[in-house]
CSV table of C-alpha atoms in Angstrom, one decimal:
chain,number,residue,atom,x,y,z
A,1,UNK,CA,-16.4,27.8,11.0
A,2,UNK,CA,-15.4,24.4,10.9
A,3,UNK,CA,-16.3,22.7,8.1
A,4,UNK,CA,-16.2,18.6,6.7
A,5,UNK,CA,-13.6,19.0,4.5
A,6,UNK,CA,-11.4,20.7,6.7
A,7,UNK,CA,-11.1,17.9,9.0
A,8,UNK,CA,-10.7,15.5,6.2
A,9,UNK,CA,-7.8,18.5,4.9
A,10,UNK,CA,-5.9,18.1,8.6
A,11,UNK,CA,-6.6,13.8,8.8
A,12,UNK,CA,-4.7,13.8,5.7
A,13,UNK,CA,-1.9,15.4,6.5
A,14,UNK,CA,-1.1,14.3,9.6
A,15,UNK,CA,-1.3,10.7,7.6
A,16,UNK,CA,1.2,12.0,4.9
A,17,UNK,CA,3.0,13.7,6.6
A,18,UNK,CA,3.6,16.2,3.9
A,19,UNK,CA,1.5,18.6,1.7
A,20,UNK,CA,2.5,17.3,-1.4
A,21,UNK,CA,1.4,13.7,-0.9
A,22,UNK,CA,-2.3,14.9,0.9
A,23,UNK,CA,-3.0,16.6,-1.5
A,24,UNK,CA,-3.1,13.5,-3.8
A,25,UNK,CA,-4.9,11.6,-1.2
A,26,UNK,CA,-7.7,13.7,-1.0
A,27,UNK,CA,-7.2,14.5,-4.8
A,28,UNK,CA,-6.6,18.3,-4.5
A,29,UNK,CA,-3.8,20.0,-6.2
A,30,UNK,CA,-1.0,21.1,-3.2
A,31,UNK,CA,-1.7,24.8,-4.1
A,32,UNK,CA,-5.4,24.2,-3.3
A,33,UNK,CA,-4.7,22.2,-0.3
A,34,UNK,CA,-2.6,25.3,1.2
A,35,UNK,CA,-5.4,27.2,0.3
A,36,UNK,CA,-8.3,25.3,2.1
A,37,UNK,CA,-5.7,25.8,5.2
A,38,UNK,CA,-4.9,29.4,5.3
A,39,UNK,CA,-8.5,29.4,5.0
A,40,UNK,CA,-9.5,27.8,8.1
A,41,UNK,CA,-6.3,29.4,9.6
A,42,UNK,CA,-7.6,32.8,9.0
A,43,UNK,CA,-11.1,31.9,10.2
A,44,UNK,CA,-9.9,30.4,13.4
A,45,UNK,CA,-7.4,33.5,13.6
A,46,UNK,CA,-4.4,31.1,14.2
A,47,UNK,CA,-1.7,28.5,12.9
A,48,UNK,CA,-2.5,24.9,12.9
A,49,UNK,CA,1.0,23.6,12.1
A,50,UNK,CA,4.4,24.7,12.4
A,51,UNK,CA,5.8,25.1,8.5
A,52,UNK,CA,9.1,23.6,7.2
A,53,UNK,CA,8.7,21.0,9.9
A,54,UNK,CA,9.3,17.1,9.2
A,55,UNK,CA,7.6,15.4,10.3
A,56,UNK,CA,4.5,17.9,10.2
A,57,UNK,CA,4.2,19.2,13.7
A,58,UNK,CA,1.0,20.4,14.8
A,59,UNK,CA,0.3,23.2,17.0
A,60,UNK,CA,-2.4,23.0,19.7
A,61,UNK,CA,-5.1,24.6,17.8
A,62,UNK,CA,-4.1,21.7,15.1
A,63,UNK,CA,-4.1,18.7,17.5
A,64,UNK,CA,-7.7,19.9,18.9
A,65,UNK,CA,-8.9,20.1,15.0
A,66,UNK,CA,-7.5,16.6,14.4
A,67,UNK,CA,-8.9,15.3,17.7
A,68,UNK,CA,-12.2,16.2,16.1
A,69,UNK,CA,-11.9,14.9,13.1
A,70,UNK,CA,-10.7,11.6,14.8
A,71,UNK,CA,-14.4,11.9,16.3
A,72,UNK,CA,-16.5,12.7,13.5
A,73,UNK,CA,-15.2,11.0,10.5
A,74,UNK,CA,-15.7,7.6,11.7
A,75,UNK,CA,-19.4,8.6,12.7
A,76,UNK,CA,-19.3,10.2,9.0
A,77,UNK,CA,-18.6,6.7,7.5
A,78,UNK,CA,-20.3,4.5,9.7
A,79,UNK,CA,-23.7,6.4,8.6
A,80,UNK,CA,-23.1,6.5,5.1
A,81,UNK,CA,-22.4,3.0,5.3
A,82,UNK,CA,-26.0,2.4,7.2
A,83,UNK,CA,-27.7,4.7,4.6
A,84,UNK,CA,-26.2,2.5,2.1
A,85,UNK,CA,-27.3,-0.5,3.2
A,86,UNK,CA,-30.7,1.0,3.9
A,87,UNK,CA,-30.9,2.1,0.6
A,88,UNK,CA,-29.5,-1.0,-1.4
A,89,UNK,CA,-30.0,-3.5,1.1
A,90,UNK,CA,-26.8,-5.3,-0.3
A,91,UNK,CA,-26.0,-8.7,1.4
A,92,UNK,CA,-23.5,-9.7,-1.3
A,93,UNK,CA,-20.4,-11.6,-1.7
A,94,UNK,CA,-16.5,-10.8,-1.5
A,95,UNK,CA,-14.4,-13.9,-2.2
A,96,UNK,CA,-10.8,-12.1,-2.6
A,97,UNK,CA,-7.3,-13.6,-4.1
A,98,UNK,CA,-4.0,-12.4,-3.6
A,99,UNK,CA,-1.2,-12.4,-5.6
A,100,UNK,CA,1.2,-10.6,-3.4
A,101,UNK,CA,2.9,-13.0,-0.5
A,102,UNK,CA,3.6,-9.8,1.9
A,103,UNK,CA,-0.1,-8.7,1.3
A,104,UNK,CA,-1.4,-10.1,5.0
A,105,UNK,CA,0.2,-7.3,6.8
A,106,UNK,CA,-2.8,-5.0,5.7
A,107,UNK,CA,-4.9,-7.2,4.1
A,108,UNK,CA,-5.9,-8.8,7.2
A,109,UNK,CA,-6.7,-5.9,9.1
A,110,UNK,CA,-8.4,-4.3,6.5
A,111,UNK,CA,-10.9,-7.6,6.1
A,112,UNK,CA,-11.4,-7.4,9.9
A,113,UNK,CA,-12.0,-3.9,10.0
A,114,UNK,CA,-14.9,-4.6,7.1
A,115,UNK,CA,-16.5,-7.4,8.5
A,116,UNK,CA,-17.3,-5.4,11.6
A,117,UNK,CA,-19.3,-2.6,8.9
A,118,UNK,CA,-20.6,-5.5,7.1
A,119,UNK,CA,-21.4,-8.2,8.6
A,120,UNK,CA,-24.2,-9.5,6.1
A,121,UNK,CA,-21.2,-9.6,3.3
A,122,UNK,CA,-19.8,-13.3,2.7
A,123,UNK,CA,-16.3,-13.5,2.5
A,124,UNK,CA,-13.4,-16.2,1.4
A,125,UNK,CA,-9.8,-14.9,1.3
A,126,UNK,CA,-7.3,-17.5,-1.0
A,127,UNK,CA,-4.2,-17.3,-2.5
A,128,UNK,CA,-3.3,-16.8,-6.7
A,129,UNK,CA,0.2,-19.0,-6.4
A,130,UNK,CA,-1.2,-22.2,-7.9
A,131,UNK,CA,-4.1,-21.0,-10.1
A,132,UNK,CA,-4.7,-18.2,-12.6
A,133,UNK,CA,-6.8,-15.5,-10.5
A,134,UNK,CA,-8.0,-13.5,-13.4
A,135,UNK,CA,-9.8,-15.3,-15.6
A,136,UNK,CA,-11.7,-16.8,-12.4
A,137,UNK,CA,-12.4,-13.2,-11.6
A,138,UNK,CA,-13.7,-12.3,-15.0
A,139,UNK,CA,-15.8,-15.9,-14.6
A,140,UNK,CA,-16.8,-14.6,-11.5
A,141,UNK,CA,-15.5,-17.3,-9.4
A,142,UNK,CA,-13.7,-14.7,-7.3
A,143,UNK,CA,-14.7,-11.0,-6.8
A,144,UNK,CA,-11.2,-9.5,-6.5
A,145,UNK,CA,-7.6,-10.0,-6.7
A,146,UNK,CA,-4.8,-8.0,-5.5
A,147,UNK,CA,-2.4,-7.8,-7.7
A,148,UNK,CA,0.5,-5.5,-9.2
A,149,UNK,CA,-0.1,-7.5,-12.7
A,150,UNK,CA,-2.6,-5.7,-14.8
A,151,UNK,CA,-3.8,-7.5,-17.7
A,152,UNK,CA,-6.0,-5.5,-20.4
A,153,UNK,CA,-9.4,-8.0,-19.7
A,154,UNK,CA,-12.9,-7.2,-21.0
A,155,UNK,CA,-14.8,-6.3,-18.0
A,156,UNK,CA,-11.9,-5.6,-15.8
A,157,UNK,CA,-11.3,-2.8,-13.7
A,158,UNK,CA,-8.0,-2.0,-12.2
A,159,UNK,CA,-8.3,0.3,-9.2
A,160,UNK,CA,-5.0,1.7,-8.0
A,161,UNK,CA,-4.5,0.7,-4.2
A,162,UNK,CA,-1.2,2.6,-3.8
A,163,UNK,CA,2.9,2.6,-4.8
A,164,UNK,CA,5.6,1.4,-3.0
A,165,UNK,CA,9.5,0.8,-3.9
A,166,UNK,CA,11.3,-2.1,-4.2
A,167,UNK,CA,14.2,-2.4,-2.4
A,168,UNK,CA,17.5,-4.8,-2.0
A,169,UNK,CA,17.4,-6.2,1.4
A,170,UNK,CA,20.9,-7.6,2.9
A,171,UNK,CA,23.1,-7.8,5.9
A,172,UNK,CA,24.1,-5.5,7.7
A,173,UNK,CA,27.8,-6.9,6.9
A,174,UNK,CA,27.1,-7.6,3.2
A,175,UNK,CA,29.9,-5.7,0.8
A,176,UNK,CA,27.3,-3.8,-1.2
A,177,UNK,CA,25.9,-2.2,2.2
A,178,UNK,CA,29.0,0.4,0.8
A,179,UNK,CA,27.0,1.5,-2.3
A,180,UNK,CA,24.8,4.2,-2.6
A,181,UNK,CA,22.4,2.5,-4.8
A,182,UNK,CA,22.3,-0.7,-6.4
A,183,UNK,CA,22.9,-1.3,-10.1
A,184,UNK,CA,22.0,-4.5,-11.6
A,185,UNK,CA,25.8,-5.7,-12.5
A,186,UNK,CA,26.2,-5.6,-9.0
A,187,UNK,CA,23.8,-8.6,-8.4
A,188,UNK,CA,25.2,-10.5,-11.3
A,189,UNK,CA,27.6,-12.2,-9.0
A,190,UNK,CA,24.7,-12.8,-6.3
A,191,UNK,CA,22.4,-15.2,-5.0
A,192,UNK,CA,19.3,-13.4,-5.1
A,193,UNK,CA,16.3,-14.8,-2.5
A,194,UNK,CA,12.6,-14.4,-3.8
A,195,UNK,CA,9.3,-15.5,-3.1
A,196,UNK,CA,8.2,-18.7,-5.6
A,197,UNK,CA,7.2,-16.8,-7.9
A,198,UNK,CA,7.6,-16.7,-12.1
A,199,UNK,CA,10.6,-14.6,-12.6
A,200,UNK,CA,9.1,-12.3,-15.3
A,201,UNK,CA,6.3,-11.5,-12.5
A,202,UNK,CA,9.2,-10.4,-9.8
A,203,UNK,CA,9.7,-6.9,-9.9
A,204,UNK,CA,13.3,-6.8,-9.6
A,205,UNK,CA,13.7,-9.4,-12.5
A,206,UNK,CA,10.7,-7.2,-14.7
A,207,UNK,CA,11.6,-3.9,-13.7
A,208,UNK,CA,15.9,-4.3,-13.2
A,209,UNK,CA,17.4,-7.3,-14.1
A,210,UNK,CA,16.1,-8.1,-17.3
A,211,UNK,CA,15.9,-4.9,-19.1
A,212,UNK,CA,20.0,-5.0,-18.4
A,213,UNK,CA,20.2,-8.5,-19.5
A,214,UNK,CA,21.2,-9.3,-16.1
A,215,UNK,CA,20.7,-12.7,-14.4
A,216,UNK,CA,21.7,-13.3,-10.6
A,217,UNK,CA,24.2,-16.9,-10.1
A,218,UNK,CA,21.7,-18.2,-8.2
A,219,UNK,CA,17.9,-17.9,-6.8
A,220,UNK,CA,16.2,-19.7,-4.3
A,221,UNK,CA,13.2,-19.2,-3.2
A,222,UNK,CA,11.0,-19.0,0.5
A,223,UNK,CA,7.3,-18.6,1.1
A,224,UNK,CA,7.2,-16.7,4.3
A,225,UNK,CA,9.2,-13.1,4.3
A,226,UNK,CA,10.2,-13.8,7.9
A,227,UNK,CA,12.2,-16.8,6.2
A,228,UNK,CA,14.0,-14.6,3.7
A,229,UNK,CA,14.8,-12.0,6.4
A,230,UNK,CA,16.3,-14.9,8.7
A,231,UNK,CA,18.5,-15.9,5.2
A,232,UNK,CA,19.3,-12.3,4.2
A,233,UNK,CA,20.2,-11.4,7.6
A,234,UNK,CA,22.8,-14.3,7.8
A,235,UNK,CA,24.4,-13.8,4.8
A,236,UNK,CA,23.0,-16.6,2.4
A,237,UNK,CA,21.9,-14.1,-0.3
A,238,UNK,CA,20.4,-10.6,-0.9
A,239,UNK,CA,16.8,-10.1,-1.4
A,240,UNK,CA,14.3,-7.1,-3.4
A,241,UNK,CA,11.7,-6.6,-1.6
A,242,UNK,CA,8.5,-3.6,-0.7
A,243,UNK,CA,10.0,-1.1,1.5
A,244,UNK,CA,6.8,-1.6,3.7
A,245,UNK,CA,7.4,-5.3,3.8
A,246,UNK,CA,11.0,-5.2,5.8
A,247,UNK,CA,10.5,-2.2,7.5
A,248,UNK,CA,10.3,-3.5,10.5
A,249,UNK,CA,13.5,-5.7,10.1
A,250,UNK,CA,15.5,-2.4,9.5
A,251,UNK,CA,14.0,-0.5,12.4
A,252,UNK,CA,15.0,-3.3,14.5
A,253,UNK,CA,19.0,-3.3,12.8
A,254,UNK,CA,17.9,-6.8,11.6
A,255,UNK,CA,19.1,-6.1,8.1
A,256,UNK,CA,19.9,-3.1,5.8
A,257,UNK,CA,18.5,-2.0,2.6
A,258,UNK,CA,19.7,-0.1,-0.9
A,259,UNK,CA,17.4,1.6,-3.7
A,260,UNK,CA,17.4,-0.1,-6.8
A,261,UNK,CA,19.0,2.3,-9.2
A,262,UNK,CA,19.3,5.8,-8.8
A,263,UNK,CA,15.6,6.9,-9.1
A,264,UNK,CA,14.6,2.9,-7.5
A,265,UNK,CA,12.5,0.8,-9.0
A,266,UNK,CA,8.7,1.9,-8.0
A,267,UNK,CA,5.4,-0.4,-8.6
A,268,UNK,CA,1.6,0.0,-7.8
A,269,UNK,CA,-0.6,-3.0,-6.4
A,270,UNK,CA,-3.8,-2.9,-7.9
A,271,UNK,CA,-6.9,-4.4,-6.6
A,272,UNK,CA,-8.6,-6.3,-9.5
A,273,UNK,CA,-12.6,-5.9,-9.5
A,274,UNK,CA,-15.5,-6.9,-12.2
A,275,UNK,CA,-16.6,-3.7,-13.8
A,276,UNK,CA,-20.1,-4.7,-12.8
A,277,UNK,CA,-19.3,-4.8,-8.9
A,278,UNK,CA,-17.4,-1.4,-9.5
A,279,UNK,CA,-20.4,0.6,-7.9
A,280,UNK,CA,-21.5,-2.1,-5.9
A,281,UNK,CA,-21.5,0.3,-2.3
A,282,UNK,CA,-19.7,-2.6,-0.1
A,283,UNK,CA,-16.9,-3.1,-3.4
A,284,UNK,CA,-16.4,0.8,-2.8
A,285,UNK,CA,-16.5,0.4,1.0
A,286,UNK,CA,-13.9,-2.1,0.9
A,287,UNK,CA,-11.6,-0.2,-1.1
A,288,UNK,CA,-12.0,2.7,0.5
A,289,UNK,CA,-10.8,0.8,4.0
A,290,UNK,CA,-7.9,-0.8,2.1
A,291,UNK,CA,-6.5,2.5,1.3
A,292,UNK,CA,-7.2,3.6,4.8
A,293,UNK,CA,-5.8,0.8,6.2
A,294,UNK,CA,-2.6,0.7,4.1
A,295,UNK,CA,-2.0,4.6,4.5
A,296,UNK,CA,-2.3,4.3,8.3
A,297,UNK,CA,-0.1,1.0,8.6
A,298,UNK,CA,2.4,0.9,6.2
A,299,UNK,CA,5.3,3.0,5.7
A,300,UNK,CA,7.3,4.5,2.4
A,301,UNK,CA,4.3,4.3,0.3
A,302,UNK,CA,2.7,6.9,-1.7
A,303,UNK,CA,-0.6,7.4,-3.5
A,304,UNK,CA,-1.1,5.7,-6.7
Protein backbone atom coordinates (compact mmCIF):
# COMPACT_ATOMS: atom_id res chain seq x y z
CA UNK A 1 0.00 0.00 0.00
CA UNK A 2 2.80 1.98 1.00
CA UNK A 3 4.97 2.77 -1.64
CA UNK A 4 8.79 4.64 -2.07
CA UNK A 5 7.59 7.64 -3.28
CA UNK A 6 5.04 8.19 -0.88
CA UNK A 7 7.38 8.50 1.87
CA UNK A 8 9.69 10.60 -0.10
CA UNK A 9 5.97 12.69 -0.95
CA UNK A 10 5.35 13.15 3.17
CA UNK A 11 9.52 13.78 4.04
CA UNK A 12 9.05 16.59 1.76
CA UNK A 13 6.54 18.21 3.12
CA UNK A 14 7.04 18.15 6.45
CA UNK A 15 10.60 19.79 5.25
CA UNK A 16 8.71 22.55 3.33
CA UNK A 17 6.29 23.02 5.11
CA UNK A 18 3.94 23.74 2.27
CA UNK A 19 2.70 21.97 -0.90
CA UNK A 20 3.74 24.42 -3.11
CA UNK A 21 7.46 24.43 -2.32
CA UNK A 22 7.54 20.16 -2.07
CA UNK A 23 6.43 19.89 -4.94
CA UNK A 24 9.43 21.62 -6.49
CA UNK A 25 11.66 19.73 -4.28
CA UNK A 26 10.76 16.48 -5.42
CA UNK A 27 10.11 18.16 -8.89
CA UNK A 28 6.32 17.37 -9.14
CA UNK A 29 3.87 19.85 -10.16
CA UNK A 30 1.56 20.89 -6.75
CA UNK A 31 -1.56 19.43 -8.54
CA UNK A 32 0.33 16.10 -8.89
CA UNK A 33 1.76 16.18 -5.48
CA UNK A 34 -1.99 16.47 -4.06
CA UNK A 35 -2.67 13.76 -6.16
CA UNK A 36 0.03 11.23 -5.04
CA UNK A 37 -1.58 12.10 -1.48
CA UNK A 38 -5.32 11.66 -1.80
CA UNK A 39 -3.92 8.61 -3.29
CA UNK A 40 -2.28 7.14 -0.42
CA UNK A 41 -5.05 8.83 1.75
CA UNK A 42 -7.71 6.82 0.09
CA UNK A 43 -5.72 3.61 0.24
CA UNK A 44 -5.01 3.94 3.83
CA UNK A 45 -8.76 5.10 4.21
CA UNK A 46 -7.66 8.16 6.26
CA UNK A 47 -6.19 11.80 6.47
CA UNK A 48 -2.54 12.24 6.91
CA UNK A 49 -2.51 16.03 7.56
CA UNK A 50 -4.81 18.59 8.75
CA UNK A 51 -5.40 21.11 5.47
CA UNK A 52 -5.19 24.90 5.68
CA UNK A 53 -2.78 24.40 8.62
CA UNK A 54 0.65 26.48 8.87
CA UNK A 55 2.80 25.08 9.73
CA UNK A 56 1.54 21.61 8.14
CA UNK A 57 0.23 19.62 10.94
CA UNK A 58 0.30 16.02 10.69
CA UNK A 59 -2.22 13.72 11.97
CA UNK A 60 -1.31 10.35 13.61
CA UNK A 61 -1.69 8.31 10.64
CA UNK A 62 0.86 11.03 9.04
CA UNK A 63 3.51 11.16 11.84
CA UNK A 64 3.58 7.12 11.71
CA UNK A 65 4.15 7.43 7.74
CA UNK A 66 6.87 9.97 8.31
CA UNK A 67 8.40 7.92 11.14
CA UNK A 68 8.84 5.40 8.39
CA UNK A 69 10.19 7.14 6.05
CA UNK A 70 12.72 8.65 8.61
CA UNK A 71 13.61 4.71 8.76
CA UNK A 72 13.92 3.72 5.31
CA UNK A 73 15.18 6.51 3.34
CA UNK A 74 18.46 6.72 4.99
CA UNK A 75 18.81 2.80 4.51
CA UNK A 76 17.59 3.75 0.71
CA UNK A 77 20.61 5.98 0.30
CA UNK A 78 23.11 4.44 2.17
CA UNK A 79 22.69 1.28 -0.27
CA UNK A 80 22.60 3.07 -3.32
CA UNK A 81 25.64 4.76 -2.19
CA UNK A 82 27.34 1.07 -1.56
CA UNK A 83 25.98 -0.16 -4.95
CA UNK A 84 27.71 2.83 -6.34
CA UNK A 85 30.83 2.32 -5.04
CA UNK A 86 30.63 -1.29 -5.86
CA UNK A 87 29.91 -0.63 -9.21
CA UNK A 88 32.42 2.33 -9.97
CA UNK A 89 34.71 1.68 -7.28
CA UNK A 90 35.37 5.62 -7.22
CA UNK A 91 38.08 6.73 -4.69
CA UNK A 92 38.28 10.20 -6.17
CA UNK A 93 38.94 13.74 -5.13
CA UNK A 94 36.80 16.75 -3.83
CA UNK A 95 38.85 19.83 -3.15
CA UNK A 96 35.94 22.60 -2.76
CA UNK A 97 36.13 26.62 -2.73
CA UNK A 98 33.79 28.94 -1.33
CA UNK A 99 32.91 32.18 -2.30
CA UNK A 100 30.24 32.83 0.14
CA UNK A 101 31.65 33.98 3.85
CA UNK A 102 28.22 32.69 5.68
CA UNK A 103 28.57 29.30 3.69
CA UNK A 104 30.11 27.28 7.01
CA UNK A 105 26.80 27.06 8.57
CA UNK A 106 25.81 24.14 6.16
CA UNK A 107 28.73 23.63 4.45
CA UNK A 108 30.41 22.08 7.25
CA UNK A 109 27.88 19.76 8.18
CA UNK A 110 27.14 18.77 4.92
CA UNK A 111 31.19 17.74 4.36
CA UNK A 112 30.93 15.81 7.71
CA UNK A 113 27.85 14.21 6.89
CA UNK A 114 29.76 13.00 3.36
CA UNK A 115 32.86 11.92 4.66
CA UNK A 116 31.10 9.41 6.89
CA UNK A 117 29.47 7.86 3.19
CA UNK A 118 32.72 8.34 1.70
CA UNK A 119 35.41 7.86 3.32
CA UNK A 120 37.79 6.82 0.40
CA UNK A 121 37.04 10.53 -1.12
CA UNK A 122 40.03 13.06 -0.51
CA UNK A 123 38.93 16.32 0.43
CA UNK A 124 40.36 20.10 0.93
CA UNK A 125 37.93 22.88 1.79
CA UNK A 126 39.59 26.72 1.01
CA UNK A 127 38.39 29.92 0.57
CA UNK A 128 37.81 32.17 -3.16
CA UNK A 129 38.55 35.75 -1.29
CA UNK A 130 42.16 36.11 -2.42
CA UNK A 131 42.29 34.02 -5.71
CA UNK A 132 40.10 33.51 -8.75
CA UNK A 133 38.24 30.05 -8.01
CA UNK A 134 36.98 29.51 -11.51
CA UNK A 135 39.46 29.33 -13.75
CA UNK A 136 41.38 26.93 -11.19
CA UNK A 137 38.18 24.93 -11.36
CA UNK A 138 38.07 24.72 -15.14
CA UNK A 139 42.14 23.94 -14.73
CA UNK A 140 41.12 21.48 -12.36
CA UNK A 141 42.94 22.62 -9.55
CA UNK A 142 39.77 22.68 -7.51
CA UNK A 143 36.63 20.42 -8.15
CA UNK A 144 33.96 22.89 -6.95
CA UNK A 145 33.11 26.21 -5.89
CA UNK A 146 30.16 27.60 -4.24
CA UNK A 147 29.26 30.41 -5.54
CA UNK A 148 26.20 32.79 -6.44
CA UNK A 149 28.43 34.23 -9.45
CA UNK A 150 27.89 32.27 -12.61
CA UNK A 151 30.16 32.88 -15.32
CA UNK A 152 29.33 31.38 -18.87
CA UNK A 153 32.80 28.89 -18.90
CA UNK A 154 33.45 26.11 -21.34
CA UNK A 155 33.13 23.02 -19.42
CA UNK A 156 31.24 24.49 -16.58
CA UNK A 157 28.33 23.35 -15.01
CA UNK A 158 26.17 25.44 -12.66
CA UNK A 159 24.03 23.27 -10.47
CA UNK A 160 21.38 25.28 -8.60
CA UNK A 161 21.83 24.63 -4.73
CA UNK A 162 18.89 26.75 -3.68
CA UNK A 163 17.45 30.69 -3.21
CA UNK A 164 17.44 32.74 -0.40
CA UNK A 165 16.65 36.70 0.18
CA UNK A 166 18.64 39.29 0.98
CA UNK A 167 17.78 41.16 3.70
CA UNK A 168 18.76 44.66 5.60
CA UNK A 169 19.83 43.77 9.02
CA UNK A 170 19.73 46.69 11.79
CA UNK A 171 18.94 47.51 15.34
CA UNK A 172 16.25 47.04 16.86
CA UNK A 173 16.32 51.01 17.68
CA UNK A 174 17.49 51.98 14.09
CA UNK A 175 14.84 54.70 12.37
CA UNK A 176 14.14 52.61 9.34
CA UNK A 177 13.00 49.66 11.73
CA UNK A 178 9.56 51.99 10.89
CA UNK A 179 9.46 51.13 7.16
CA UNK A 180 7.78 48.37 5.66
CA UNK A 181 10.41 47.76 3.16
CA UNK A 182 13.50 49.23 2.26
CA UNK A 183 14.10 51.37 -0.80
CA UNK A 184 17.57 52.12 -1.85
CA UNK A 185 17.29 56.14 -1.24
CA UNK A 186 16.79 55.11 2.11
CA UNK A 187 20.47 53.78 2.55
CA UNK A 188 21.88 56.71 0.66
CA UNK A 189 22.42 58.47 3.94
CA UNK A 190 23.86 55.12 5.63
CA UNK A 191 26.85 53.32 6.55
CA UNK A 192 26.29 50.09 5.05
CA UNK A 193 28.50 46.96 6.72
CA UNK A 194 29.60 44.13 4.23
CA UNK A 195 31.81 41.35 4.04
CA UNK A 196 35.35 42.31 2.02
CA UNK A 197 34.10 41.69 -0.84
CA UNK A 198 34.08 43.66 -4.61
CA UNK A 199 31.17 45.78 -4.46
CA UNK A 200 29.79 44.70 -7.89
CA UNK A 201 29.80 40.99 -6.40
CA UNK A 202 27.60 42.13 -3.20
CA UNK A 203 24.12 41.53 -3.85
CA UNK A 204 22.69 44.56 -2.38
CA UNK A 205 25.13 46.74 -4.43
CA UNK A 206 24.36 44.31 -7.89
CA UNK A 207 20.94 43.68 -7.35
CA UNK A 208 19.65 47.35 -5.39
CA UNK A 209 21.97 49.95 -5.12
CA UNK A 210 23.43 50.28 -8.31
CA UNK A 211 20.61 49.76 -10.71
CA UNK A 212 19.22 53.08 -8.70
CA UNK A 213 22.38 54.81 -8.92
CA UNK A 214 22.61 54.67 -5.27
CA UNK A 215 25.79 54.64 -3.17
CA UNK A 216 25.69 54.21 0.74
CA UNK A 217 28.08 57.32 2.74
CA UNK A 218 30.07 54.89 3.91
CA UNK A 219 31.08 50.99 3.91
CA UNK A 220 33.22 49.13 6.08
CA UNK A 221 33.79 45.90 5.93
CA UNK A 222 34.13 42.52 8.62
CA UNK A 223 35.08 39.02 7.87
CA UNK A 224 33.14 37.13 10.49
CA UNK A 225 29.06 37.69 10.37
CA UNK A 226 29.13 37.41 14.18
CA UNK A 227 31.22 40.78 13.84
CA UNK A 228 28.68 42.61 11.66
CA UNK A 229 25.88 41.41 13.96
CA UNK A 230 27.78 42.76 17.06
CA UNK A 231 28.21 46.32 14.80
CA UNK A 232 24.62 46.35 13.40
CA UNK A 233 23.19 45.54 16.72
CA UNK A 234 25.00 48.58 18.30
CA UNK A 235 24.09 50.95 15.91
CA UNK A 236 27.41 51.52 13.83
CA UNK A 237 25.66 50.85 10.48
CA UNK A 238 22.95 48.66 8.73
CA UNK A 239 23.87 45.49 6.95
CA UNK A 240 22.18 43.17 3.77
CA UNK A 241 22.58 40.02 4.46
CA UNK A 242 20.86 36.01 3.60
CA UNK A 243 17.79 35.69 5.65
CA UNK A 244 19.30 32.26 6.73
CA UNK A 245 22.49 33.89 7.77
CA UNK A 246 20.93 36.21 10.79
CA UNK A 247 18.21 34.20 11.54
CA UNK A 248 19.33 33.30 14.52
CA UNK A 249 20.18 36.88 15.64
CA UNK A 250 16.40 37.88 15.07
CA UNK A 251 15.07 34.86 16.89
CA UNK A 252 17.13 35.87 19.78
CA UNK A 253 15.76 39.92 19.47
CA UNK A 254 19.53 40.56 18.68
CA UNK A 255 18.65 42.70 15.73
CA UNK A 256 15.71 43.32 13.22
CA UNK A 257 15.47 42.88 9.64
CA UNK A 258 13.52 44.69 6.38
CA UNK A 259 12.98 43.24 2.72
CA UNK A 260 14.80 44.93 0.20
CA UNK A 261 12.17 46.49 -1.98
CA UNK A 262 8.72 45.50 -2.18
CA UNK A 263 9.15 42.06 -3.94
CA UNK A 264 13.05 41.78 -2.02
CA UNK A 265 15.92 41.25 -3.62
CA UNK A 266 16.16 37.11 -4.17
CA UNK A 267 19.55 35.21 -5.30
CA UNK A 268 20.53 31.48 -5.92
CA UNK A 269 24.08 30.04 -4.76
CA UNK A 270 25.20 27.78 -7.22
CA UNK A 271 27.64 24.99 -6.73
CA UNK A 272 30.25 25.23 -9.55
CA UNK A 273 31.31 21.64 -10.92
CA UNK A 274 33.56 20.44 -14.21
CA UNK A 275 31.09 19.10 -16.68
CA UNK A 276 33.18 15.98 -16.62
CA UNK A 277 32.78 15.20 -12.80
CA UNK A 278 28.90 16.04 -13.39
CA UNK A 279 28.05 12.16 -13.27
CA UNK A 280 30.82 11.37 -11.27
CA UNK A 281 28.39 9.22 -8.43
CA UNK A 282 30.26 10.90 -5.25
CA UNK A 283 29.89 14.71 -7.27
CA UNK A 284 26.03 13.69 -7.28
CA UNK A 285 26.20 12.27 -3.74
CA UNK A 286 27.55 15.41 -2.49
CA UNK A 287 25.10 17.54 -3.94
CA UNK A 288 22.43 15.66 -3.28
CA UNK A 289 23.53 16.05 0.75
CA UNK A 290 24.08 19.77 0.36
CA UNK A 291 20.52 20.22 -0.69
CA UNK A 292 19.51 17.98 2.11
CA UNK A 293 21.53 19.55 4.50
CA UNK A 294 20.57 23.14 3.57
CA UNK A 295 16.68 22.31 3.33
CA UNK A 296 16.79 20.71 6.82
CA UNK A 297 19.11 23.56 8.49
CA UNK A 298 18.41 26.67 7.13
CA UNK A 299 15.49 28.67 7.22
CA UNK A 300 13.54 31.15 4.50
CA UNK A 301 15.00 29.45 1.57
CA UNK A 302 13.35 27.99 -1.28
CA UNK A 303 14.22 25.61 -4.11
CA UNK A 304 16.22 26.92 -6.93
Amino acid sequence: MIELRHLKTLSALRDAGSLVEAAERIHLTQSALSHQIKDLEDRLDCSLFIRKTKPICFTSAGQRILTLADDVLPMIRNAERDIARLAGGEAGRLNICIECHSCFDWLMPTIDHFRQNWPEVEMDLTTGFSFQPLPALARGDIDLVVTADPEERNGIAYIPLFTYESVLAMSKQHQLVARRTIHPQDLEHQTLITYPVEQHRLDVFKHFLDPAGIDPDEVRTSELTVMIMQLVASGRGVSALPNWAIHQYIEQEYITSRPLGEKGVWCTLYAAIREDQKDSDFMVDFLNTAKEITFRNLSGIKSA
